[in-house]
Every structure is written in C-alpha cells, then in structure tokens.
Short mmCIF file of C-alpha atoms and ligand atoms in Angstrom, two decimals:
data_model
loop_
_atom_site.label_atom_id
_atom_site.label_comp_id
_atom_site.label_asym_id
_atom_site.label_seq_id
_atom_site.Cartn_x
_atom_site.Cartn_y
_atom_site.Cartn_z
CA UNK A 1 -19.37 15.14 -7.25
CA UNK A 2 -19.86 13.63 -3.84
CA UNK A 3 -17.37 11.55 -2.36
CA UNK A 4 -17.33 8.99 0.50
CA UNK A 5 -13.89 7.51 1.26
CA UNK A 6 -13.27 4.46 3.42
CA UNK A 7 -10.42 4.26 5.59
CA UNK A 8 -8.70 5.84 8.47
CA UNK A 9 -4.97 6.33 7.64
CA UNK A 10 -2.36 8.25 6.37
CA UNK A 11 -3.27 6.90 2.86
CA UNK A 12 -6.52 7.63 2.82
CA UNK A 13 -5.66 11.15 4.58
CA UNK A 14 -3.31 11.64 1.37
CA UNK A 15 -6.26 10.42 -0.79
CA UNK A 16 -8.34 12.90 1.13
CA UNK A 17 -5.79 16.09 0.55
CA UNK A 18 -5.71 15.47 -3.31
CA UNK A 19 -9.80 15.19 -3.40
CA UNK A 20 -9.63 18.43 -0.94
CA UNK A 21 -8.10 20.51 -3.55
CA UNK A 22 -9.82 19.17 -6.54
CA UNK A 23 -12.30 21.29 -8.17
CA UNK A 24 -14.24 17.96 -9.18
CA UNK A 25 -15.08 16.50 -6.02
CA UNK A 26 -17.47 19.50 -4.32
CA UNK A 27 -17.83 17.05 -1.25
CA UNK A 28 -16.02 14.66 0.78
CA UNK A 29 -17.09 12.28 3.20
CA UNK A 30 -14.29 10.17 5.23
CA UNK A 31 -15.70 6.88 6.94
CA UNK A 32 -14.52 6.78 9.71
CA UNK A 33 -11.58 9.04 8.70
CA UNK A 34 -9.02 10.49 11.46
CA UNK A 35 -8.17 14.24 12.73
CA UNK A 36 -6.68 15.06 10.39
CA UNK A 37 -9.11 14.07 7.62
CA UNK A 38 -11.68 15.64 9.86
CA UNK A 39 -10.11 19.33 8.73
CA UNK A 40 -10.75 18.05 5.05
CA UNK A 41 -14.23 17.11 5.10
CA UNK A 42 -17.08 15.53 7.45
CA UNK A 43 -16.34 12.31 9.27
CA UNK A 44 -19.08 9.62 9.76
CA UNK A 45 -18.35 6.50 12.02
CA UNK A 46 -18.43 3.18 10.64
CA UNK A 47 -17.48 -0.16 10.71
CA UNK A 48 -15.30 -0.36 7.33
CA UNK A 49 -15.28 -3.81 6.99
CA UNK A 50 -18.82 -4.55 7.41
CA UNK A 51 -20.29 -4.54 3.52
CA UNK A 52 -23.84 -3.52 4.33
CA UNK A 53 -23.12 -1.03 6.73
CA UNK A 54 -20.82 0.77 4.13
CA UNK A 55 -23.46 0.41 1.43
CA UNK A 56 -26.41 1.95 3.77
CA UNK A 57 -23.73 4.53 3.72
CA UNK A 58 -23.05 4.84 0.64
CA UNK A 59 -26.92 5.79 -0.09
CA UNK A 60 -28.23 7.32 2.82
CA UNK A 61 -24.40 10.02 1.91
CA UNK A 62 -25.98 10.03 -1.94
CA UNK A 63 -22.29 8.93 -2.88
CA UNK A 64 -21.84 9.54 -6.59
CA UNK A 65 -18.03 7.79 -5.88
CA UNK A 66 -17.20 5.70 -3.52
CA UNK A 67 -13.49 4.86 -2.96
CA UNK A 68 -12.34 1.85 -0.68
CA UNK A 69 -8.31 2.67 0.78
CA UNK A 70 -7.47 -0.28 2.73
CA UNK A 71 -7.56 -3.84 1.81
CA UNK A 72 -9.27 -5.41 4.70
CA UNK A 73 -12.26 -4.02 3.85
CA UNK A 74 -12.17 -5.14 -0.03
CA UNK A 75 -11.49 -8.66 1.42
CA UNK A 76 -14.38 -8.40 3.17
CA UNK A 77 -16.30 -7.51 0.07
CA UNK A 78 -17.20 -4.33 0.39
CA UNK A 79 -16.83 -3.09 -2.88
CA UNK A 80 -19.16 -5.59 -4.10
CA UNK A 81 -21.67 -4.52 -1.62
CA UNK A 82 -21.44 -0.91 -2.79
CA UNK A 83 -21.47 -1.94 -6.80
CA UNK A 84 -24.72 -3.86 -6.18
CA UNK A 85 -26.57 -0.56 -4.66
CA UNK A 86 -25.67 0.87 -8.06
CA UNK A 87 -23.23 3.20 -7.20
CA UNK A 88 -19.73 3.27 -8.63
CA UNK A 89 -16.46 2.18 -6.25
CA UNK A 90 -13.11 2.64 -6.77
CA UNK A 91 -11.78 -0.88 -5.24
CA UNK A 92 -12.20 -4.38 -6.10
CA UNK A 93 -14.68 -6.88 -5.30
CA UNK A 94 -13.84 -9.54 -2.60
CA UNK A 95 -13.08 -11.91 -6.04
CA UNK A 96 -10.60 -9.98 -7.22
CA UNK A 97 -9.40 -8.79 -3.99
CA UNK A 98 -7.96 -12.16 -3.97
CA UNK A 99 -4.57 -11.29 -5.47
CA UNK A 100 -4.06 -9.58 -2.01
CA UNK A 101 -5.70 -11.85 0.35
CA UNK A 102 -4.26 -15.02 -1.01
CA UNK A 103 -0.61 -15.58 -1.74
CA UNK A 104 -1.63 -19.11 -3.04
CA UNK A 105 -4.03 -17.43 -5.60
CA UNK A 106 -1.58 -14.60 -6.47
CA UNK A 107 1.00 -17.33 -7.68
CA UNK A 108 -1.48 -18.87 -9.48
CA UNK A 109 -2.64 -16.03 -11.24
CA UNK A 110 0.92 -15.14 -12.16
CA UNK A 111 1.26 -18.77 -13.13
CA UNK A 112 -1.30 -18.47 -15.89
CA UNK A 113 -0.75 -15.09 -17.17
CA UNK A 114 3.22 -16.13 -17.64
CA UNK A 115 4.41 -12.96 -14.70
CA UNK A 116 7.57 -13.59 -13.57
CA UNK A 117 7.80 -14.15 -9.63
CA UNK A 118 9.82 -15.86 -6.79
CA UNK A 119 9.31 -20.07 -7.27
CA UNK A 120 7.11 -21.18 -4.82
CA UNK A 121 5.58 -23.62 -2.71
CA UNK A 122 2.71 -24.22 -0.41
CA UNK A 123 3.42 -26.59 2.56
CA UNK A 124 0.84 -28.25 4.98
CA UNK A 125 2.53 -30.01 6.97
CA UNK A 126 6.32 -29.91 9.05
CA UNK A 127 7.44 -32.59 6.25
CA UNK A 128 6.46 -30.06 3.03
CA UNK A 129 7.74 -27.04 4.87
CA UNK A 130 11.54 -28.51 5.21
CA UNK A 131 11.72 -30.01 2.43
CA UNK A 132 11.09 -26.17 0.61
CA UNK A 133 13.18 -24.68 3.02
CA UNK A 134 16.22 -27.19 2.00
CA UNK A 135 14.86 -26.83 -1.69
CA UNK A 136 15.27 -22.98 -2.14
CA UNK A 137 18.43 -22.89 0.68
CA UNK A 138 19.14 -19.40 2.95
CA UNK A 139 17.76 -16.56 3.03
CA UNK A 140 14.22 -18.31 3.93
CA UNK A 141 11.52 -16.73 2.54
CA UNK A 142 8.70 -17.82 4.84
CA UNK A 143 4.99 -16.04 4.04
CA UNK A 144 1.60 -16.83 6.05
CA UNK A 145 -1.24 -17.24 3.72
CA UNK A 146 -3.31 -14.28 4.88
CA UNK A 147 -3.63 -10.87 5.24
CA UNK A 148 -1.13 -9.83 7.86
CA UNK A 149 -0.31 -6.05 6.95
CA UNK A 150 3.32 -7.07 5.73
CA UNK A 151 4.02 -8.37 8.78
CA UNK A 152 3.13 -12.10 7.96
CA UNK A 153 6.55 -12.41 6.37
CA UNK A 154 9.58 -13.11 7.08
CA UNK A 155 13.38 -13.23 5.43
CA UNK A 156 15.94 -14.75 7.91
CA UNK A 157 19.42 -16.95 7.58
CA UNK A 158 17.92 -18.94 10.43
CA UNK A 159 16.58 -21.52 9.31
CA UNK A 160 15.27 -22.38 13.32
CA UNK A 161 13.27 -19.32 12.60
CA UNK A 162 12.15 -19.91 9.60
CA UNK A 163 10.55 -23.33 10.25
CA UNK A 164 9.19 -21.61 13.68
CA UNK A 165 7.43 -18.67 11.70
CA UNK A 166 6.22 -21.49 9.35
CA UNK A 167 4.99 -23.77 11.68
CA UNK A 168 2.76 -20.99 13.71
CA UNK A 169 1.24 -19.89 9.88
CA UNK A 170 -2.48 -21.99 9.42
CA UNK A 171 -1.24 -22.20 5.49
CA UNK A 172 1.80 -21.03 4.45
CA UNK A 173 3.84 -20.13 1.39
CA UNK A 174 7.60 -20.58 1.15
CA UNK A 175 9.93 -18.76 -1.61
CA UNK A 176 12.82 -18.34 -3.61
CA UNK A 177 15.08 -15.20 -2.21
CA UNK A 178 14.64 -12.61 -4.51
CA UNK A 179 17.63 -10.30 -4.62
CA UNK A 180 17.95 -7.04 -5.65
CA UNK A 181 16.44 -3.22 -4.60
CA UNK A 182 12.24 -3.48 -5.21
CA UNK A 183 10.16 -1.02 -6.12
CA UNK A 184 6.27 -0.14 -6.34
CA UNK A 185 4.36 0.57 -9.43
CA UNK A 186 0.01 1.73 -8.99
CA UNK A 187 -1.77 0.62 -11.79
CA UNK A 188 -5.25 2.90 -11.90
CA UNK A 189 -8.03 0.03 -13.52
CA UNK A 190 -10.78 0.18 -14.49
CA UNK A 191 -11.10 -3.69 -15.16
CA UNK A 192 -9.52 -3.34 -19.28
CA UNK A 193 -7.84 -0.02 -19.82
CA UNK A 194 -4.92 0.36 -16.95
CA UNK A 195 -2.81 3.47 -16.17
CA UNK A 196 0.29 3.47 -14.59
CA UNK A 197 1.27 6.07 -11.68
CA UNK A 198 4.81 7.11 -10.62
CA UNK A 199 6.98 4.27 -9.43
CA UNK A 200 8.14 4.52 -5.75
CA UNK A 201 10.30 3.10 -3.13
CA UNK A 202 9.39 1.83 0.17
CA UNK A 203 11.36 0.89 3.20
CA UNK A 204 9.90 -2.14 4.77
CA UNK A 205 12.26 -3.07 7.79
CA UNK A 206 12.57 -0.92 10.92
CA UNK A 207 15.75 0.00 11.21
CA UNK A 208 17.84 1.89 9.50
CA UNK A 209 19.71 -0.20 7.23
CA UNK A 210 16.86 -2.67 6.61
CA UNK A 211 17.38 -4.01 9.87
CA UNK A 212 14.86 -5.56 12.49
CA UNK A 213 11.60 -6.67 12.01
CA UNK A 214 9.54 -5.64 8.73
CA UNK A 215 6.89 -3.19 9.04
CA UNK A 216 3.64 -1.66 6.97
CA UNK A 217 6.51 0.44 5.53
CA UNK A 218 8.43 3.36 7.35
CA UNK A 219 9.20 6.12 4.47
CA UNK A 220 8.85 6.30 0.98
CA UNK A 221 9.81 7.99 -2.41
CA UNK A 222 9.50 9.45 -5.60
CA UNK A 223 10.31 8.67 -8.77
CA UNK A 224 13.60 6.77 -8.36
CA UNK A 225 16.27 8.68 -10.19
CA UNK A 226 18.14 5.31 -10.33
CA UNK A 227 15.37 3.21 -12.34
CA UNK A 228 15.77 2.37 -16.02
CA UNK A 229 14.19 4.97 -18.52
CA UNK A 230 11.38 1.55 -19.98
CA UNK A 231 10.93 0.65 -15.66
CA UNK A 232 7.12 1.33 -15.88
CA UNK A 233 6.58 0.20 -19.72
CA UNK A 234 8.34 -3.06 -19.01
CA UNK A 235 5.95 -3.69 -15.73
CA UNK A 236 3.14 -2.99 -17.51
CA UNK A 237 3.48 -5.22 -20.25
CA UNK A 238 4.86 -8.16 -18.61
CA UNK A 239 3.51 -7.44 -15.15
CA UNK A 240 0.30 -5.49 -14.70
CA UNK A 241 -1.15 -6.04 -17.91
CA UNK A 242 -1.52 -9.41 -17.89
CA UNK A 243 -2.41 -9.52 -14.86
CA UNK A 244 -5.50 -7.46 -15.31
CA UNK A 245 -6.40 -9.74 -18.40
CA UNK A 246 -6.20 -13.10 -16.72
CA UNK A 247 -8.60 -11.48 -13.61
CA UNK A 248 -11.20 -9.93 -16.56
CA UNK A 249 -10.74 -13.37 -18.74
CA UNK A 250 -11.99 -15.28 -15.08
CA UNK A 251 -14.63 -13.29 -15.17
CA UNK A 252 -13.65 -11.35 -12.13
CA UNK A 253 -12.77 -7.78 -13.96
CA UNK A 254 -10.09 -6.06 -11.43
CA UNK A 255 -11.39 -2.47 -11.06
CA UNK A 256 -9.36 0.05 -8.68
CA UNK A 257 -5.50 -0.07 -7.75
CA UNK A 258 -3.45 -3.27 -9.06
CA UNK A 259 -0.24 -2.83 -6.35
CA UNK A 260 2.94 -4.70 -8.20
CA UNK A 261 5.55 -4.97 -5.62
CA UNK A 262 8.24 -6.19 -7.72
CA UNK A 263 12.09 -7.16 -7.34
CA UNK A 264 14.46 -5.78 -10.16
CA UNK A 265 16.45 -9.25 -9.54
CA UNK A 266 20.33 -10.42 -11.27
CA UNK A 267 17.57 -11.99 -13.44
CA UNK A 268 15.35 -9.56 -14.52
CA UNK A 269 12.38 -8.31 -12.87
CA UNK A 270 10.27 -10.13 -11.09
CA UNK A 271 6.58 -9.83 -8.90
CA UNK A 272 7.10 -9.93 -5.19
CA UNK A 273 3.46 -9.29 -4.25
CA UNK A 274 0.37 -7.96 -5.26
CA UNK A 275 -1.79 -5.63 -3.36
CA UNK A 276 -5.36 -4.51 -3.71
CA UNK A 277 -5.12 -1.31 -3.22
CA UNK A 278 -3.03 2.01 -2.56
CA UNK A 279 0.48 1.11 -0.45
CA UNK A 280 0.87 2.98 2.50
CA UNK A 281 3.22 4.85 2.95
CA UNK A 282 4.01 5.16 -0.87
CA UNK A 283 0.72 6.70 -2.39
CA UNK A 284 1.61 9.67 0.06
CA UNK A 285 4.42 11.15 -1.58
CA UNK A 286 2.73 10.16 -5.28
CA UNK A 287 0.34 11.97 -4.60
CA UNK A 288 1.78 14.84 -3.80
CA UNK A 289 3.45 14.73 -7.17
CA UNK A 290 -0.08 14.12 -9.20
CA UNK A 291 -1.14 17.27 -11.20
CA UNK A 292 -4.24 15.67 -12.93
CA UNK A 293 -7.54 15.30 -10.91
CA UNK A 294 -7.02 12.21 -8.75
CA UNK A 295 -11.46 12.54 -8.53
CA UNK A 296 -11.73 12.45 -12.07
CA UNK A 297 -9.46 9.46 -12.50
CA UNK A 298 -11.01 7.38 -9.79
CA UNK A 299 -14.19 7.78 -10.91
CA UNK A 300 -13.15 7.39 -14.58
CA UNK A 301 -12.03 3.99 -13.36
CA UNK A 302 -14.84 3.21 -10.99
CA UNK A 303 -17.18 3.42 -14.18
CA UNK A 304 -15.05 1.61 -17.11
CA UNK A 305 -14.10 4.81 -18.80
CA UNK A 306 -10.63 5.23 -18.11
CA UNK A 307 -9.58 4.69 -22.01
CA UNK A 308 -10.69 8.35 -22.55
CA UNK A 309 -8.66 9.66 -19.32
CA UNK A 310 -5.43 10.41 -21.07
CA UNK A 311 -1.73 9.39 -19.49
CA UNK A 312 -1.62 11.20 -15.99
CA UNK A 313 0.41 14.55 -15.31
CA UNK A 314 2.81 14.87 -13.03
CA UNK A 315 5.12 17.86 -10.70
CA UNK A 316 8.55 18.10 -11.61
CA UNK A 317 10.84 17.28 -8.85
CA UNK A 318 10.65 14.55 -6.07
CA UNK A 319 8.63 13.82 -3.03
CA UNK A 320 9.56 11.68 0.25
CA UNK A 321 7.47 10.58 3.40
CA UNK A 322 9.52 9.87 6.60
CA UNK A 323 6.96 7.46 9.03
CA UNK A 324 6.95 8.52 13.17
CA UNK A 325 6.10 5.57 15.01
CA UNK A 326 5.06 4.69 17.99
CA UNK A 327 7.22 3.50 20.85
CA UNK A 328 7.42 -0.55 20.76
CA UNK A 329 6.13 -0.29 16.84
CA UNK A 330 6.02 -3.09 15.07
CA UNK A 331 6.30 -5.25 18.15
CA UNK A 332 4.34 -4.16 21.07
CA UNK A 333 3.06 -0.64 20.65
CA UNK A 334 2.65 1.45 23.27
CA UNK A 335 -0.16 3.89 22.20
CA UNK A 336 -2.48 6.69 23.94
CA UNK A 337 0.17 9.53 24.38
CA UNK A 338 -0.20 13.00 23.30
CA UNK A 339 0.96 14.15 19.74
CA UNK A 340 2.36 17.05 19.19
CA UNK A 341 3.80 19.20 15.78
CA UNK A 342 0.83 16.91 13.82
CA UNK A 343 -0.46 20.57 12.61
CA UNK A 344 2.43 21.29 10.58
CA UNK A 345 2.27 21.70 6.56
CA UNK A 346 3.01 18.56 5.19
CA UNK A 347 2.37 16.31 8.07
CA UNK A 348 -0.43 13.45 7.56
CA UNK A 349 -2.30 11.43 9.92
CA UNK A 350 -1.58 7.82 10.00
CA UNK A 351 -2.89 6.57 13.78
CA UNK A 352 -3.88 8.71 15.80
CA UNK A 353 -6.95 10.33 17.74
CA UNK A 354 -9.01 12.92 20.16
CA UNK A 355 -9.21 11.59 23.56
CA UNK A 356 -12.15 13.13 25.98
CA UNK A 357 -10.27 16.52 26.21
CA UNK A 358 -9.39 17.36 22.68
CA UNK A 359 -6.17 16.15 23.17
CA UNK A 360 -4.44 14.60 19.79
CA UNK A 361 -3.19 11.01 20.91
CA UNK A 362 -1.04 8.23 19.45
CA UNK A 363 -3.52 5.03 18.35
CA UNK A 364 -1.27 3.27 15.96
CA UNK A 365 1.89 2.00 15.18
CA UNK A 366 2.71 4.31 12.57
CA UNK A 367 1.12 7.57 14.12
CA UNK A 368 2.24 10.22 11.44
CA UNK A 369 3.65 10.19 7.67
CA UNK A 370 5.77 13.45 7.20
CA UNK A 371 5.51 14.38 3.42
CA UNK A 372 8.29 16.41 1.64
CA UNK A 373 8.89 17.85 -1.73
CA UNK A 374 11.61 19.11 -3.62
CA UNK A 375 13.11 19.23 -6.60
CA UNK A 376 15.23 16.46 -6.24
CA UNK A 377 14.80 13.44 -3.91
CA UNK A 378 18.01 14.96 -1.69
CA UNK A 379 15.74 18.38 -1.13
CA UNK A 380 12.20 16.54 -0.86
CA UNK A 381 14.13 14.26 1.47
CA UNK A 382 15.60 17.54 4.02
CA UNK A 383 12.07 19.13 3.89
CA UNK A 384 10.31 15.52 5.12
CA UNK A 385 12.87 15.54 7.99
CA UNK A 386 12.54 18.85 9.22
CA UNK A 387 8.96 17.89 9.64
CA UNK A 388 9.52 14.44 11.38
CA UNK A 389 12.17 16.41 13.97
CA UNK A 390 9.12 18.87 14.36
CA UNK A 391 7.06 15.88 15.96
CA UNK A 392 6.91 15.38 19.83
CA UNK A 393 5.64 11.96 20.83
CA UNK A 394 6.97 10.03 23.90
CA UNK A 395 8.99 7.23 22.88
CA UNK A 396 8.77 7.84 19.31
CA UNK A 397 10.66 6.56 16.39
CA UNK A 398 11.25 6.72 12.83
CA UNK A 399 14.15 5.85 10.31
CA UNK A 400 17.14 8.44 9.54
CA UNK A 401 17.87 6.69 6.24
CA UNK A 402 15.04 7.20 4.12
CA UNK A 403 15.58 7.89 0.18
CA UNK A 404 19.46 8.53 1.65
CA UNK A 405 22.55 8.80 -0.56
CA UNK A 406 20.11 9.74 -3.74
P1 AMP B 1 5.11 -9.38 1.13
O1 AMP B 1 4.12 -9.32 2.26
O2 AMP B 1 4.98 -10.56 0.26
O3 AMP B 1 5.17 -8.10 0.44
O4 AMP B 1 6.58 -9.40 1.78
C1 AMP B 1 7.02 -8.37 2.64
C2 AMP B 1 8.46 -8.06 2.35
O5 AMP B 1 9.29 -9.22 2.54
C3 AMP B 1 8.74 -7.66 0.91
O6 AMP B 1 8.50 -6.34 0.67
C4 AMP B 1 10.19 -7.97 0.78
O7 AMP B 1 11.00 -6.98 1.36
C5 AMP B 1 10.33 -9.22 1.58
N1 AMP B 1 10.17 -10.36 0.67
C6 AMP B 1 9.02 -10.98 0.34
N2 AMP B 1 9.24 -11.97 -0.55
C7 AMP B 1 10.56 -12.00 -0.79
C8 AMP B 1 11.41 -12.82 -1.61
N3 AMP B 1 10.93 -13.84 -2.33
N4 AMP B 1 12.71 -12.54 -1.61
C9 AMP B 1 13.21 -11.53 -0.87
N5 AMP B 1 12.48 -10.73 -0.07
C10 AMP B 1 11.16 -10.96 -0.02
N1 LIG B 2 3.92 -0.16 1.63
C1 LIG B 2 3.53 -1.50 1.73
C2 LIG B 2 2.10 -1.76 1.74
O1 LIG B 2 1.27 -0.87 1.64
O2 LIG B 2 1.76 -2.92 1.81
#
C-alpha cells in the first residue's frame, strides 16, 4: 500500500522506520518529514495543520493510508478533512481530538464513563482559582486549557507560582496532586474494537531527578519490569475502554491512538491525561519492540477492522530512548547549529534540518531521540547512551538518569 504520513519528528521518524521495513507498505510519503525521514522515503512540503492542503495531498499522493502523528494537526481537523475525500486515516477527527485539546472536555468525558482521575476544577476568575488552590492544598496542580505540548502545566509547592501560572492561562484547570510513578499505555482504535500496545515510561522534567521545568518528554522505556502482571488489562477495562465507548455512544467514534497517561496512585490508578495520538518520545522505543506489521494495524484501524487483527507481537527484551536537546531547551532554545553523530544506527530525528550547504542543523528543542535495545532495560539503557555520547551539538543536553536503577 501507499502511505502518506504527517508529521516532522522523532515520532513520526519512528513511525516511518517501522513502515520502512514493512513488507505491507511498498511506499512512503512523509509530509513534511525531516532528514532523517528523507533516507526512508520521499518528502513533500506541507502545511500539516491546514486540512485541505493535507487532503489535496492525500489524493493528488493516491494515499491508500493516511496516518496523522502529531496532535496539532488532528485539532485542526485534519483527519476529518482526509476521511471526507474517502480515504482512510489513522487519527481522529477534530471531535474526538477533543480529549487532547480540552482538559475541560477530557474530565468530562471521564466523568461520564466513571474513569478514575485527579478531582478537578475549572476557574475563571482570581476568586475560583484560590479558592481550588486552598481546596486541593500543595503540590498545586495548575493546567492551561489548551494545547501547550506538556508545557502548559505546572506542579509547584509555591503557591505564588501557582496562582501566577494560573492567572496568565485564558481558561484554566486546577487538580488534585496525584502521587505515585505514571506510566503510558497506546490504545490502537479503530472507533469499537481497541488494542493495547506495550506500556512505557516517560520522563517529563528536565533534569535529572525530575527536576526543573517539564518538557515534551526527555527519554523513555520499555515495558516496565516493575508494573503489575493485570497493568494493561486493568487500564483497559476501567480506563481506555470506556473511554472509547462514551466517544462512539456521542456519536464521535475515536479512531487512531487513545494516549492514557495515567498515575498508579496510594489509591489505585488513576487518568492523568489523555492524548490524541502517539507520545513522543515513548512510541520510539515501542516501536522498536513491535514484531507485527505496524502498516497492517494502522490501516486495520483506519478502516474499522481491527477485531480481525489479532493481539500484537512483540521482541523479547527492552528498549530505551535517551532525548539530546538543544541548548536553552525547554526555556529559550538556542537552535541553528550543526549536528553531528545523527547518522548513527539507532539515532532518530526529532528537530532538526539542512541549511543552504547540506549541513545537518539543530531546529528544535529536542533535536535527536537515541533509541536502544537490549535484553533487559539495564542493556537497552547502555546501548541508548553510547549513542547520545556519540552526538556533537554545541550546548547540548540530555538526562543521565533515564530508565536508571532498573
Ligand atoms: P499533562 O499535560 O496533563 O500531561 O501534565 C504534564 C505532567 O504534569 C504530567 O505528566 C505529570 O507529570 C504532571 N501532572 C499533571 N497532572 C498532575 C497531577 N494531578 N498530579 C501530579 N502530577 C501531575
Ligand atoms: N511524552 C509525552 C507526550 O507525548 O505528550
């Protein structure tokens, strides 16, 4: 089959490697893709979150699959631009894309499907925010109402702070702490039959040590040799599952990748977020794990048949991604320097670019995911880091802690 995938960062240049080596997909097109995803397949400029420019694309590529990676561009309503030209997409429509975009409508989905999640409230004015901030006490959970790339929230003692970030949000959304390590689960839908992937581990903060400010994510992992044995059975029947139904009884079926970011709390699990899509940087080590045709399930999905796609198959072992950063990254980054040790095995491209000469060049925050794989998370783990030590950038950074200690 033909394939034209949106997006332009080390997810989708995962996405792309899987689809690379799959004997379904014959060819790949990357809109507007990166360097790296460049070596994969052909690269076509667009602007990804402009719905009838991805559709014209969609046709005039004769996509037989299209698959969305990012969720600004679901927001936007891509998807629903692409479904209506007839041709299947692996990515909600700007409806269901929702449970992403909107914290406010992500609670009350959970509400009425009975998930279990951090209490909340939304405040509009100075008066509402307080009085949540002195309901739920230190740490202050303090989330703006919007897409904001997991930056829009934040979790501080400060309660200065807290009222600051709150007061600078247009609508904003303020929480019970949620204690406890969190983990990731994928759910593959295609709108009624859901399969699960391998649950991972991100590291949102920084620093090592969760310290500093949080970030899209700086390293990930899996599976997590710590989690219960019934982890992913127990998410999908109180999390995922009727999650899904409550979207498909609304009339708004959820087809593509239901993200439950979820706290395993003193009290029992509970949902954290919801994303629309693939999380970056953790669908780069899953995928490195997946043994069964990642084409074949998306566009089982993408067309309502994923009830006859079997459970997915899965490497033995572990996998980890360490994230090199720019300099100044989350903050200010400082981008436009040259990258160098990108063309190793195992590296992915995240942010970055050819400038007028050819030269590779830093153009995002995180600028490369280093992917490892082992067979155990302490092996996977060395590997990644041999690869991230391999990386010359001026200024750069990344975390020395990832999947530690496992
Ligand atoms: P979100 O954008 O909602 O995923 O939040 C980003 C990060 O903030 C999460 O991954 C958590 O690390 C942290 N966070 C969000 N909500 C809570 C909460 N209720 N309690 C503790 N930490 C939270
Ligand atoms: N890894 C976090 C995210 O993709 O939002």
């Amino acid at each position: 089959m033909r394939v034209l995938l949106i997006g332009s960062g080390g997810r989708e240049h995962a996405i792309a490697a899987a689809l690379a080596q799959d004997v379904s997909v014959d060819t790949l097109v990357c809109a507007p893709g990166n360097p790296g995803m460049a070596e994969l397949g052909e690269c076509v400029p667009v602007n990804m979150n402009d719905p009838t420019a991805v559709a014209g694309l969609a046709v005039t590529s004769a996509a037989d699959l299209v698959i969305v990676g990012p969720e600004a561009p679901l927001v936007a309503g891509v998807a629903d631009a692409v479904r209506a030209k007839g041709i299947p997409v692996y990515g909600p429509g700007r409806e269901a894309a929702r449970i992403e975009g909107s914290k406010a409508f992500a609670k009350e989905i959970m509400a009425a499907a009975g998930v279990p999640t951090a209490a909340a409230r939304s405040c509009r004015d100075q008066k509402e925010i307080e009085a949540a901030l002195d309901e739920f006490g230190a740490p202050y959970v303090v989330k703006d109402d919007g897409l904001a790339a997991g930056k829009g929230v934040i979790v501080t003692e400060d309660r200065d702070a807290a009222l600051a970030h709150a007061l600078g949000c247009e609508r904003v959304v303020i929480e019970e702490y949620l204690d406890g390590p969190e983990v990731s689960l994928f759910v593959v839908s295609d709108g009624e039959t859901a399969r699960p992937m391998l649950p991972a581990q991100d590291f949102k903060r920084v620093g090592d040590g969760g310290t500093g400010p949080n970030t899209g994510g700086m390293g990930a992992y899996t599976p997590l040799p710590w989690a219960p044995d019934d982890l992913v059975s127990e998410i999908m029947t109180r999390v995922a599952e009727p999650t899904l139904a409550e979207l498909a009884g609304r009339g708004t079926p959820f087809i593509g990748t239901l993200y439950c970011g979820l706290a395993l709390t003193s009290k029992g699990l509970k949902v954290v977020e919801f994303n629309a899509r693939f999380g970056d940087p953790e669908i780069q080590p899953i995928l490195a794990l997946l043994e069964s045709s990642l084409g074949e399930l998306l566009y089982a999905a993408a067309n309502g048949k994923l009830a006859g796609f079997g459970p997915l198959w899965w490497r033995e072992g572990a996998a980890v991604c360490v994230v090199v950063a720019n300099e100044g990254y989350p903050e200010e980054t400082i981008t436009g320097r040259p990258v160098y040790g990108a063309d190793q095995e195992g590296v992915l491209h995240a942010g970055t670019a050819l400038d007028a000469t050819g030269q590779l060049i830093a153009t995002g925050g995180r600028v490369l995911n280093c992917i490892g794989t082992g067979a155990s998370v302490a092996q996977a783990r060395q590997e990644a880091y041999m690869l991230a030590e391999g990386v010359k950038i001026e200024g750069c950074h990344f975390r020395g802690d990832i999947a530690a200690g496992l």
